[in-house]
Coordinates of C-alpha atoms in Angstrom, one line a residue:
X1 CA 227.8 35.7 129.9
X2 CA 231.2 33.8 130.5
X3 CA 231.4 30.1 129.9
X4 CA 231.1 29.0 133.4
X5 CA 227.8 31.1 133.9
X6 CA 226.5 29.7 130.8
X7 CA 226.9 25.9 132.3
X8 CA 225.1 27.2 135.2
X9 CA 222.2 28.1 133.2
X10 CA 219.4 26.1 131.6
X11 CA 218.6 26.7 128.4
X12 CA 214.7 27.5 127.9
X13 CA 212.6 25.1 125.2
X14 CA 209.6 26.8 126.1
X15 CA 207.5 29.7 127.3
X16 CA 204.9 30.2 129.5
X17 CA 201.8 32.5 128.4
X18 CA 200.4 34.1 131.5
X19 CA 197.2 35.2 129.7
X20 CA 194.6 36.9 131.9
X21 CA 195.1 35.0 135.4
X22 CA 194.5 31.6 136.7
X23 CA 191.3 29.9 138.0
X24 CA 189.0 27.4 136.8
X25 CA 185.8 29.5 136.8
X26 CA 187.9 32.2 134.9
X27 CA 189.2 29.9 132.2
X28 CA 185.8 28.9 131.4
X29 CA 184.6 32.3 131.1
X30 CA 187.4 33.6 128.9
X31 CA 187.3 30.3 127.1
X32 CA 183.3 30.9 126.3
X33 CA 183.8 34.5 125.7
X34 CA 186.8 34.1 123.0
X35 CA 185.4 31.4 121.2
X36 CA 182.3 33.4 120.8
X37 CA 184.5 36.0 119.4
X38 CA 186.6 33.8 117.2
X39 CA 183.4 32.5 115.7
X40 CA 181.8 35.7 115.0
X41 CA 185.0 37.0 113.6
X42 CA 185.7 34.0 111.3
X43 CA 181.9 34.0 110.1
X44 CA 181.4 37.6 109.7
X45 CA 184.6 38.0 107.4
X46 CA 184.0 35.1 105.6
X47 CA 180.3 36.6 104.7
X48 CA 182.1 39.6 103.5
X49 CA 184.5 37.7 101.0
X50 CA 181.9 35.3 99.8
X51 CA 179.7 38.6 99.4
X52 CA 182.1 40.6 97.4
X53 CA 183.5 37.7 95.1
X54 CA 179.7 36.8 94.4
X55 CA 178.1 40.2 93.7
X56 CA 179.2 41.6 90.7
X57 CA 178.0 45.1 91.9
X58 CA 180.7 44.9 94.6
X59 CA 183.6 44.6 92.3
X60 CA 184.9 47.8 92.9
X61 CA 188.4 49.1 94.4
X62 CA 187.0 49.7 97.5
X63 CA 185.3 46.4 98.2
X64 CA 188.3 44.7 96.6
X65 CA 190.5 46.2 99.7
X66 CA 187.5 45.4 102.0
X67 CA 187.9 41.6 100.8
X68 CA 191.6 41.7 101.6
X69 CA 191.0 43.1 105.0
X70 CA 188.3 40.5 105.8
X71 CA 190.9 37.9 104.6
X72 CA 193.8 39.5 106.6
X73 CA 191.6 39.4 109.6
X74 CA 190.9 35.9 109.3
X75 CA 194.8 35.3 109.3
X76 CA 195.2 37.6 112.0
X77 CA 192.5 36.2 114.7
X78 CA 193.5 32.6 113.6
X79 CA 197.0 33.1 114.9
X80 CA 196.4 34.3 118.3
X81 CA 192.7 32.9 119.3
X82 CA 193.1 29.1 118.8
X83 CA 196.1 28.9 121.0
X84 CA 194.5 31.2 123.7
X85 CA 191.3 28.8 123.2
X86 CA 193.4 25.6 124.0
X87 CA 195.3 27.0 126.9
X88 CA 191.9 28.0 128.7
X89 CA 190.4 24.5 127.5
X90 CA 193.3 22.3 128.8
X91 CA 195.0 24.4 131.3
X92 CA 198.6 24.1 129.2
X93 CA 199.6 27.5 128.7
X94 CA 203.2 26.2 127.2
X95 CA 204.2 27.4 124.0
X96 CA 207.7 26.2 122.2
X97 CA 210.3 28.5 121.9
X98 CA 210.3 27.9 118.1
X99 CA 206.1 28.1 118.0
X100 CA 206.3 31.4 120.0
X101 CA 208.6 32.8 117.5
X102 CA 206.5 31.6 114.7
X103 CA 203.2 33.2 116.3
X104 CA 205.1 36.6 116.7
X105 CA 206.5 36.4 112.9
X106 CA 202.8 36.4 111.7
X107 CA 201.4 38.4 114.1
X108 CA 203.9 41.2 113.4
X109 CA 203.4 40.5 109.7
X110 CA 199.8 40.8 109.6
X111 CA 199.9 43.9 112.2
X112 CA 202.1 46.0 109.4
X113 CA 200.2 44.7 106.5
X114 CA 197.0 45.9 108.2
X115 CA 198.5 49.3 109.0
X116 CA 199.4 49.8 105.1
X117 CA 196.1 48.2 103.6
X118 CA 194.0 50.7 106.2
X119 CA 196.2 53.5 104.6
X120 CA 195.5 52.3 101.1
X121 CA 191.7 52.2 102.0
X122 CA 191.8 55.7 103.0
X123 CA 193.5 56.8 100.1
X124 CA 190.9 55.3 98.0
X125 CA 188.3 56.9 100.1
X126 CA 190.3 60.2 99.4
X127 CA 190.2 60.0 95.6
X128 CA 186.6 58.9 95.7
X129 CA 185.2 61.8 97.9
X130 CA 187.9 64.9 96.9
X131 CA 188.5 63.5 93.3
X132 CA 185.5 61.8 92.2
X133 CA 186.1 62.9 88.2
X134 CA 189.3 61.2 88.3
X135 CA 188.8 58.6 90.7
X136 CA 188.1 55.9 88.0
X137 CA 191.2 56.6 85.8
X138 CA 193.2 56.8 88.9
X139 CA 191.9 53.7 91.1
X140 CA 192.0 51.3 88.0
X141 CA 192.2 47.6 88.6
X142 CA 196.1 47.3 87.8
X143 CA 196.6 49.9 90.5
X144 CA 194.3 47.8 93.0
X145 CA 196.2 44.9 92.5
X146 CA 200.0 46.8 92.9
X147 CA 198.4 48.4 96.0
X148 CA 196.9 45.2 97.7
X149 CA 200.0 43.2 96.8
X150 CA 202.4 46.0 98.1
X151 CA 200.5 45.8 101.6
X152 CA 201.1 42.0 102.1
X153 CA 204.5 41.9 100.7
X154 CA 205.6 44.7 102.7
X155 CA 204.1 43.3 105.7
X156 CA 205.7 39.9 105.8
X157 CA 209.0 41.5 104.6
X158 CA 209.3 44.1 107.6
X159 CA 208.7 41.7 110.3
X160 CA 211.6 39.0 109.1
X161 CA 214.6 41.0 110.6
X162 CA 212.9 41.5 113.7
X163 CA 211.9 37.7 114.1
X164 CA 215.5 36.9 113.2
X165 CA 217.1 39.3 115.9
X166 CA 215.0 37.9 118.3
X167 CA 215.4 34.3 117.5
X168 CA 219.1 34.3 117.9
X169 CA 218.9 35.7 121.1
X170 CA 219.7 33.3 124.4
X171 CA 217.0 32.5 126.7
X172 CA 218.1 30.6 129.7
X173 CA 215.2 31.7 132.0
X174 CA 212.7 32.6 133.4
X175 CA 210.0 31.5 130.8
X176 CA 207.0 33.3 131.9
X177 CA 205.6 35.8 129.4
X178 CA 203.3 38.2 131.0
X179 CA 201.1 38.4 127.9
X180 CA 198.0 36.3 125.7
X181 CA 200.4 36.2 122.8
X182 CA 204.0 36.1 122.0
X183 CA 205.1 39.8 121.3
X184 CA 208.7 41.2 120.6
X185 CA 209.4 43.1 123.9
X186 CA 207.7 40.5 126.4
X187 CA 210.3 38.2 124.8
X188 CA 213.3 40.4 124.6
X189 CA 212.6 41.1 128.2
X190 CA 213.2 37.5 129.1
X191 CA 216.5 37.0 127.1
X192 CA 219.8 36.3 129.2
X193 CA 221.8 37.8 126.3
X194 CA 222.3 41.4 125.0
X195 CA 219.1 42.3 123.5
X196 CA 220.0 46.1 123.3
X197 CA 220.1 46.0 119.5
X198 CA 217.1 44.0 119.0
X199 CA 215.1 46.1 121.3
X200 CA 216.4 49.2 118.9
X201 CA 215.8 47.6 115.9
X202 CA 212.1 46.7 117.2
X203 CA 211.6 50.2 118.3
X204 CA 212.6 51.7 114.9
X205 CA 211.0 49.2 112.6
X206 CA 207.4 49.5 114.8
X207 CA 207.9 53.1 114.4
X208 CA 208.6 53.1 110.6
X209 CA 205.7 50.9 110.0
X210 CA 203.1 52.5 112.0
X211 CA 203.6 56.2 112.2
X212 CA 203.9 56.8 108.5
X213 CA 200.6 55.2 107.6
X214 CA 199.0 56.6 110.5
X215 CA 199.7 60.2 109.2
X216 CA 198.9 59.6 105.8
X217 CA 195.7 58.0 106.7
X218 CA 194.9 61.3 109.1
X219 CA 195.9 63.3 106.3
X220 CA 193.5 61.2 103.8
X221 CA 191.0 62.0 106.2
X222 CA 191.7 65.7 106.7
X223 CA 191.2 66.5 103.1
X224 CA 188.0 64.4 103.3
X225 CA 186.5 66.1 105.9
X226 CA 187.3 69.6 104.3
X227 CA 186.2 68.6 101.1
X228 CA 182.7 67.2 102.6
X229 CA 182.4 70.6 104.7
X230 CA 182.4 72.5 101.5
X231 CA 179.1 70.6 99.9
X232 CA 176.3 73.3 100.4
X233 CA 173.7 70.7 101.2
X234 CA 173.6 69.0 104.5
X235 CA 172.4 65.8 102.4
X236 CA 175.1 66.1 100.2
X237 CA 177.7 66.3 103.3
X238 CA 175.7 63.2 105.0
X239 CA 176.1 61.1 101.5
X240 CA 179.7 61.8 101.0
X241 CA 180.8 61.3 104.3
X242 CA 178.9 57.9 104.9
X243 CA 181.3 56.5 101.9
X244 CA 184.0 56.5 104.5
X245 CA 182.6 56.5 108.1
X246 CA 182.6 52.5 108.3
X247 CA 186.4 52.5 107.5
X248 CA 187.0 55.8 109.9
X249 CA 185.5 53.7 112.7
X250 CA 187.7 51.0 112.2
X251 CA 190.8 53.1 111.9
X252 CA 190.0 55.1 114.9
X253 CA 189.5 51.7 117.2
X254 CA 193.0 50.3 115.5
X255 CA 195.5 52.7 115.8
X256 CA 194.2 54.5 119.4
X257 CA 194.6 51.1 120.6
X258 CA 197.8 50.7 119.1
X259 CA 198.9 54.2 120.4
X260 CA 197.7 53.9 123.6
X261 CA 199.7 50.6 124.3
X262 CA 202.7 52.2 123.5
X263 CA 201.9 55.8 125.1
X264 CA 200.9 54.1 128.5
X265 CA 203.7 53.3 131.2
X266 CA 204.2 50.2 132.8
X267 CA 201.9 49.8 135.8
X268 CA 202.1 47.4 138.7
X269 CA 198.9 45.8 138.6
X270 CA 197.1 42.3 138.5
X271 CA 196.3 42.9 134.8
X272 CA 198.6 45.2 133.0
X273 CA 196.8 48.2 131.1
X274 CA 198.9 47.4 127.9
X275 CA 197.6 43.7 128.0
X276 CA 193.9 45.1 128.2
X277 CA 194.3 47.5 125.2
X278 CA 196.2 45.0 123.2
X279 CA 193.1 42.9 123.0
X280 CA 191.5 45.9 121.0
X281 CA 194.0 45.7 118.1
X282 CA 194.3 41.8 118.0
X283 CA 190.8 40.5 118.8
X284 CA 188.0 42.9 118.7
X285 CA 189.2 45.1 115.8
X286 CA 189.0 41.8 113.4
X287 CA 185.5 41.3 115.3
X288 CA 184.2 44.9 114.5
X289 CA 185.2 44.7 111.0
X290 CA 182.5 43.0 109.4
X291 CA 180.1 44.1 111.7
X292 CA 180.6 47.7 110.7
X293 CA 180.7 47.1 107.1
X294 CA 177.5 44.8 106.9
X295 CA 175.3 47.0 109.2
X296 CA 176.3 50.5 108.4
X297 CA 177.0 50.0 104.4
X298 CA 173.9 50.4 102.3
X299 CA 175.7 48.9 99.2
X300 CA 176.4 45.9 101.3
X301 CA 172.7 45.5 102.8
X302 CA 171.3 46.2 99.2
X303 CA 173.8 43.3 97.9
X304 CA 172.4 41.0 100.5
X305 CA 168.9 41.6 99.6
X306 CA 169.3 40.8 95.9
X307 CA 171.2 37.7 97.0

């Protein structure tokens, strides 16, 4: 962009998040729906954290990671939903440029951390089912702390470079983001400067942070299924698979929605499919996590009855 062209441009100081549409009736409906989801999400995940901390029978590697996942889901939802609720309540869908960068930074960090944490949880279930005799010595408290810390730290480091690359781009109009939160590609699309490098690096980092955890998680469950199928009794197979079925449901929901968002082509529709499927991994996964673990897990039920 030449100096003269730059002078004719207006520097953007805020973005407009278009969300899912406009209209008083639609806004009221969406506000009530997302408010209910947010309350259930926060309450359910806090319930899991308190239960895991308070009950000594749940002081095991599996529930240590579950407590970390619940904490992550609280942060994940609180990064997106409160801003959405305010926009539907007051009608103001604007967000400052710095506020948008901040939201994207924490969204990306927590998203990457969840990928790694789900992989760690699948490894824990692999050891428990496939190598039960070695499980106590392999998955000790020191390793649990290291794996948990590595998941969080890796997430926050991975998205730092992407946020920096996007933050140094020039934004001079238009300023409408066709999404319900600040994400990388919708923001890059609005840049009036050369965003080729930022787009390539974003794609590369997204691939590195999502595909290896996906394949490692898939491999863990493949070995688990093979091991379970070798158990002679149907009762034994059912008992073994029940220890990881809840985690498998969460993983399927999380990764299928992410892969769908990246695989589906862009469509010229009122509400793009990518925006709809983004709801699954940003809003519904944190919601169903406590529901699945509390309703389907026998140990959680027993711990709750003893309280």
